[in-house]
mmCIF file of C-alpha atoms in Angstrom:
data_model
loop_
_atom_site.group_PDB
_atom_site.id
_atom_site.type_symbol
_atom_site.label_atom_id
_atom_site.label_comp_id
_atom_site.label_asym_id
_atom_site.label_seq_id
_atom_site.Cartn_x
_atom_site.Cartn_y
_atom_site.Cartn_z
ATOM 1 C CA UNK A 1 71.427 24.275 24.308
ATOM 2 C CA UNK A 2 71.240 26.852 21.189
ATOM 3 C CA UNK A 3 69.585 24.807 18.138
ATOM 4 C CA UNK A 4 67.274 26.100 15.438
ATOM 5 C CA UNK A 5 63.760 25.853 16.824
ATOM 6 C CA UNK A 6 62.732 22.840 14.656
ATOM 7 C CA UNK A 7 65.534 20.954 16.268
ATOM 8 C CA UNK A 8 64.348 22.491 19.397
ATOM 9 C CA UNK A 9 60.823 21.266 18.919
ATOM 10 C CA UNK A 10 61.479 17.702 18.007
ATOM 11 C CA UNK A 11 63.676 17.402 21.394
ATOM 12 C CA UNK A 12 60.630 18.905 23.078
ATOM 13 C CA UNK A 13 58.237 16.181 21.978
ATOM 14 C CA UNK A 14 60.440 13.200 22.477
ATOM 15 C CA UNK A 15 61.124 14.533 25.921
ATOM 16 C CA UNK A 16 57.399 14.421 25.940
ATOM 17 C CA UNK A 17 56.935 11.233 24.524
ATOM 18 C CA UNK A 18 59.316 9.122 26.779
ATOM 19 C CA UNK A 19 58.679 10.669 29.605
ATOM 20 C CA UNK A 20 62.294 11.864 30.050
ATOM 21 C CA UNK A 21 63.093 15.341 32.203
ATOM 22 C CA UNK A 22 64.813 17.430 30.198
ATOM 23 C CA UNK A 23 68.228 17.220 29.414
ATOM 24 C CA UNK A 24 68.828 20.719 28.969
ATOM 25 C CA UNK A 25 68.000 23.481 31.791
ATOM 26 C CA UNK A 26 67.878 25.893 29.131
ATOM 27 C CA UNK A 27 67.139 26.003 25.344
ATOM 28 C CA UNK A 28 66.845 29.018 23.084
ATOM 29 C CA UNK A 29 66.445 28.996 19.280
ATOM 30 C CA UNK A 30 68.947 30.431 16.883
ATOM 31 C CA UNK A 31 66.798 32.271 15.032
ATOM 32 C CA UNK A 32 66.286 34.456 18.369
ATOM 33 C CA UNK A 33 70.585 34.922 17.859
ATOM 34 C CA UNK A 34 70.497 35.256 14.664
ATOM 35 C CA UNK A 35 67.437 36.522 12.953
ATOM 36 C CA UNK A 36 67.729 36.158 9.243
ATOM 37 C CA UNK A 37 70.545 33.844 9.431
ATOM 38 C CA UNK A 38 70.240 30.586 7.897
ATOM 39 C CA UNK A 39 71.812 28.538 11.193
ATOM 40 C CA UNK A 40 71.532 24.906 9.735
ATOM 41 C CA UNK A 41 74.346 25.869 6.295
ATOM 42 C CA UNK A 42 77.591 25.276 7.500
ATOM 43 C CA UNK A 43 78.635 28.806 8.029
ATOM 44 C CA UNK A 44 75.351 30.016 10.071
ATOM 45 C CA UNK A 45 76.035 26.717 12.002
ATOM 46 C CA UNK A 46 79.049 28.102 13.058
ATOM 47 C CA UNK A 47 78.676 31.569 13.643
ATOM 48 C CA UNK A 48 75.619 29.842 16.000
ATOM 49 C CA UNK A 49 78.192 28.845 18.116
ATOM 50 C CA UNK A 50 80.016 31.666 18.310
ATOM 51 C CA UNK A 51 77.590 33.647 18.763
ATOM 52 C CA UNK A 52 75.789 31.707 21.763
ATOM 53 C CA UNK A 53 79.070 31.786 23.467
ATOM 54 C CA UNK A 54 78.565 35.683 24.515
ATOM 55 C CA UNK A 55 74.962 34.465 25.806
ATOM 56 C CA UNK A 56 75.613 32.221 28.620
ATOM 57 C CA UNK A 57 73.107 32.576 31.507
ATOM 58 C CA UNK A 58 75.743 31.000 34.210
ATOM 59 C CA UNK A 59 78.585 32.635 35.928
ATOM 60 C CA UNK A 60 81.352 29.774 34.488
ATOM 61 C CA UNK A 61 80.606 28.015 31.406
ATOM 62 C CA UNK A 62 81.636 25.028 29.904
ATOM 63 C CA UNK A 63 81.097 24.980 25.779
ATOM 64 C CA UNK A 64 81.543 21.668 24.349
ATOM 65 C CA UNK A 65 81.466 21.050 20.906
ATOM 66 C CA UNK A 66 78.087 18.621 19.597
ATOM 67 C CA UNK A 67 80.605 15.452 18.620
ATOM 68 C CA UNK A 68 82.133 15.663 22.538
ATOM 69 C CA UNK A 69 81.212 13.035 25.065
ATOM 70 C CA UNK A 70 81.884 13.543 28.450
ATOM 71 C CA UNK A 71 83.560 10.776 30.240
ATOM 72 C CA UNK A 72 83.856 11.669 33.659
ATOM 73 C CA UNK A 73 82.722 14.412 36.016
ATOM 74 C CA UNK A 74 82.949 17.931 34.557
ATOM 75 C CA UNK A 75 84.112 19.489 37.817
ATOM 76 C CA UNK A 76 88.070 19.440 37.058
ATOM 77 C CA UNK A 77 87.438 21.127 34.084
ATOM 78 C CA UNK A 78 86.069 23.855 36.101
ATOM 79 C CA UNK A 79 88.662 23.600 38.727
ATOM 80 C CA UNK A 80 91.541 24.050 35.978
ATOM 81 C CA UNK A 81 89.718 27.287 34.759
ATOM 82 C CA UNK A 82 90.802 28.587 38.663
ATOM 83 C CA UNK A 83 90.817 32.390 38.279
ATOM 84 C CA UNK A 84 91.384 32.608 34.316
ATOM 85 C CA UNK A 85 88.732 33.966 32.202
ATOM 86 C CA UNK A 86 88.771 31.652 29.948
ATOM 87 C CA UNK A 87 90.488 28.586 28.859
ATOM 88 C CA UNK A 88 90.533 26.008 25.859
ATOM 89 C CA UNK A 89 92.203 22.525 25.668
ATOM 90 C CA UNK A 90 95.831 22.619 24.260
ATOM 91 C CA UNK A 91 95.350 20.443 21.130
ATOM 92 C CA UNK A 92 99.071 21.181 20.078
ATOM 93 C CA UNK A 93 101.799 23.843 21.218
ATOM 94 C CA UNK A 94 99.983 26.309 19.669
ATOM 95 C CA UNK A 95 97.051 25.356 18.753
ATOM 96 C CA UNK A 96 93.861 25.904 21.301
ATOM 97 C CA UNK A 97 90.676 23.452 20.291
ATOM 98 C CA UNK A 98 87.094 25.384 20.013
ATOM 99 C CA UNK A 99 85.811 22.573 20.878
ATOM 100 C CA UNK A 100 86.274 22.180 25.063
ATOM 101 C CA UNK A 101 85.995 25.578 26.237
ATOM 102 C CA UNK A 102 85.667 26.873 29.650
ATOM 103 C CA UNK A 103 85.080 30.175 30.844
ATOM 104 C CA UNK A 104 83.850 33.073 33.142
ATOM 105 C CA UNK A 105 80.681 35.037 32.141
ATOM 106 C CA UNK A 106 82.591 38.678 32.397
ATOM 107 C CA UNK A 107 83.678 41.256 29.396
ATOM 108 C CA UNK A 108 87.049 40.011 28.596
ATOM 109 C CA UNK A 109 86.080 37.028 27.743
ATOM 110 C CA UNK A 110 83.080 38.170 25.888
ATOM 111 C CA UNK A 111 85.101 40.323 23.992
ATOM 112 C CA UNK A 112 87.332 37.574 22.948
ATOM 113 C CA UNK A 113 84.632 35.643 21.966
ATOM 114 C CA UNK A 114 83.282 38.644 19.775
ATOM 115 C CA UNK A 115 86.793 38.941 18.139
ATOM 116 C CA UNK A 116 86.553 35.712 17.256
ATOM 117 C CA UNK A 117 83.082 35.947 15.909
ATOM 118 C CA UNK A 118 83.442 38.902 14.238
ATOM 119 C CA UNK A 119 86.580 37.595 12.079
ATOM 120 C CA UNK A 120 84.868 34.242 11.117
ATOM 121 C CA UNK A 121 81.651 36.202 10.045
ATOM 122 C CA UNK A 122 83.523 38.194 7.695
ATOM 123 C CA UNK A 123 85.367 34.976 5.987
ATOM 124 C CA UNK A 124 82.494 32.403 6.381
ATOM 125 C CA UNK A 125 81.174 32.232 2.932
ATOM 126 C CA UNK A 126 84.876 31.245 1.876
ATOM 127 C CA UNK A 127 86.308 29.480 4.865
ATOM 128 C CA UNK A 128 83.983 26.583 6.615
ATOM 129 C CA UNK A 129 86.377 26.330 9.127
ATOM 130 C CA UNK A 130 86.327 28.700 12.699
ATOM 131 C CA UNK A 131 88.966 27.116 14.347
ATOM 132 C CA UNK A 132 91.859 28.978 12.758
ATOM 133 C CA UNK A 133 90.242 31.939 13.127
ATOM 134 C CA UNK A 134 90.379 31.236 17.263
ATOM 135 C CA UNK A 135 93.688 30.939 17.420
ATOM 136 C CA UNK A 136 93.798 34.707 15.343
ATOM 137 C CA UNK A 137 91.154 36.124 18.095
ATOM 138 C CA UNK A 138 93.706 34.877 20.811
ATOM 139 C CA UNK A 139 96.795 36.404 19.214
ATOM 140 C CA UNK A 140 94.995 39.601 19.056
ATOM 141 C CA UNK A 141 94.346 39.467 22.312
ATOM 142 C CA UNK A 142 97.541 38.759 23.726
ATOM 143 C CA UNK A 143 98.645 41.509 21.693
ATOM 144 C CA UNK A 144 96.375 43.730 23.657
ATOM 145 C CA UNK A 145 93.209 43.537 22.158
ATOM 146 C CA UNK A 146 91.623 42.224 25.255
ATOM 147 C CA UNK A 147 93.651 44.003 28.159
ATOM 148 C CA UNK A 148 93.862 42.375 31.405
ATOM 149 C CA UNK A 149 92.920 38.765 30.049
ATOM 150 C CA UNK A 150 93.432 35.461 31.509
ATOM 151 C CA UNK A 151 93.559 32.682 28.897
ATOM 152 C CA UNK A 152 94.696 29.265 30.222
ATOM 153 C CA UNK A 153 95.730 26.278 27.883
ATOM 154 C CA UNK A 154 93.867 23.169 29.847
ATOM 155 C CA UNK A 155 94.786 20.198 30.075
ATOM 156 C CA UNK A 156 94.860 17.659 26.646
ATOM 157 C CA UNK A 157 93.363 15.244 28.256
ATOM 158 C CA UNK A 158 89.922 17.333 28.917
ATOM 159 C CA UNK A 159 89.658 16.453 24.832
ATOM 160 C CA UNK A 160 90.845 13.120 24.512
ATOM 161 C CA UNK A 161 91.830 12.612 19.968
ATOM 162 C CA UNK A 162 93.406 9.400 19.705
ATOM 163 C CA UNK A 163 95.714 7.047 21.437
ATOM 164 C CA UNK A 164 97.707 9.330 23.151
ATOM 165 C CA UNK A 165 95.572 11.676 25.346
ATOM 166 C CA UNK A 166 92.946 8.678 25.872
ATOM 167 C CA UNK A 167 96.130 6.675 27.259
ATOM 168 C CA UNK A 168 96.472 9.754 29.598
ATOM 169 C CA UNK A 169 93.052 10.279 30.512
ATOM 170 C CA UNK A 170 92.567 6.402 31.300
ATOM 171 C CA UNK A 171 95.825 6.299 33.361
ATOM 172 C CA UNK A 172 94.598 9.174 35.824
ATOM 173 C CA UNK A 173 91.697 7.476 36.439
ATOM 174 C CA UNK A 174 93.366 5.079 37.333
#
């Protein structure tokens, strides 16, 4: 978990308080990401995210957005990724959601995940939004700004929006 270290702190003590075990293995404050960055505006929220993405302790990774509830085991997820680098859920045709990511701890993706940092950073007093700029970092890369990468399109219904991928997702499971 990446959070600002009040956030941080306040999960800390109610951990404490209920006598939970943690529900994180690992936690590290923004600030420590970002120093100087104000990470709770929208645009230091985001770049957060970004940002954390290049400092993943684990060999595969699984990013998922704050507002994503996982509603089964996580292991096909990491099955789909098979040998790719990385891999994001297929909202549309062309469009890849930041929001279910999956990928290997290695350079290539790391350096699209810097692209992709890097061009939101520069737009993120005037454009809330990082999403669009994903899809950007991914055309660069397939142009050859990340030689040799893997980038899969996973499955829609590892990101279920509405009617139609829920419909999926309930069906497989029978």
């Amino acid at each position: 978990l990446v959070a600002d270290a009040a956030t941080l702190a306040e999960l800390a003590s109610r951990e404490a308080a209920s006598g939970n075990r943690r529900l994180f293995d690992i936690t590290v404050a923004s600030e420590a990401l970002l120093p100087g960055t104000a990470t709770t505006d929208s645009a230091g929220f985001r770049i957060q995210k970004l940002r954390a993405l290049r400092h993943t302790p684990y060999d595969r990774t699984l990013y998922l957005d704050s507002d994503t509830v996982a509603c089964g085991p996580l292991t096909p997820i990491f099955d789909a990724l098979g040998d790719l680098d990385a891999g994001g859920v297929a909202q549309h045709e062309t469009i890849v959601n930041g929001g279910v990511l999956a990928y290997r701890r290695n350079a290539r993706a790391f350096k699209l995940w810097e692209r992709w940092e890097t061009t939101f950073a520069a737009v993120a007093r005037t454009q809330r939004r990082e999403q669009p700029l994903l899809q950007d970092a991914l055309k660069w890369s397939f142009d050859g700004g990340v030689p040799g990468l893997r980038f899969g399109r996973l499955n829609r219904t590892f990101n279920c929006r509405g009617v139609e991928t829920c419909g999926v997702a309930t069906t497989r499971r029978g």
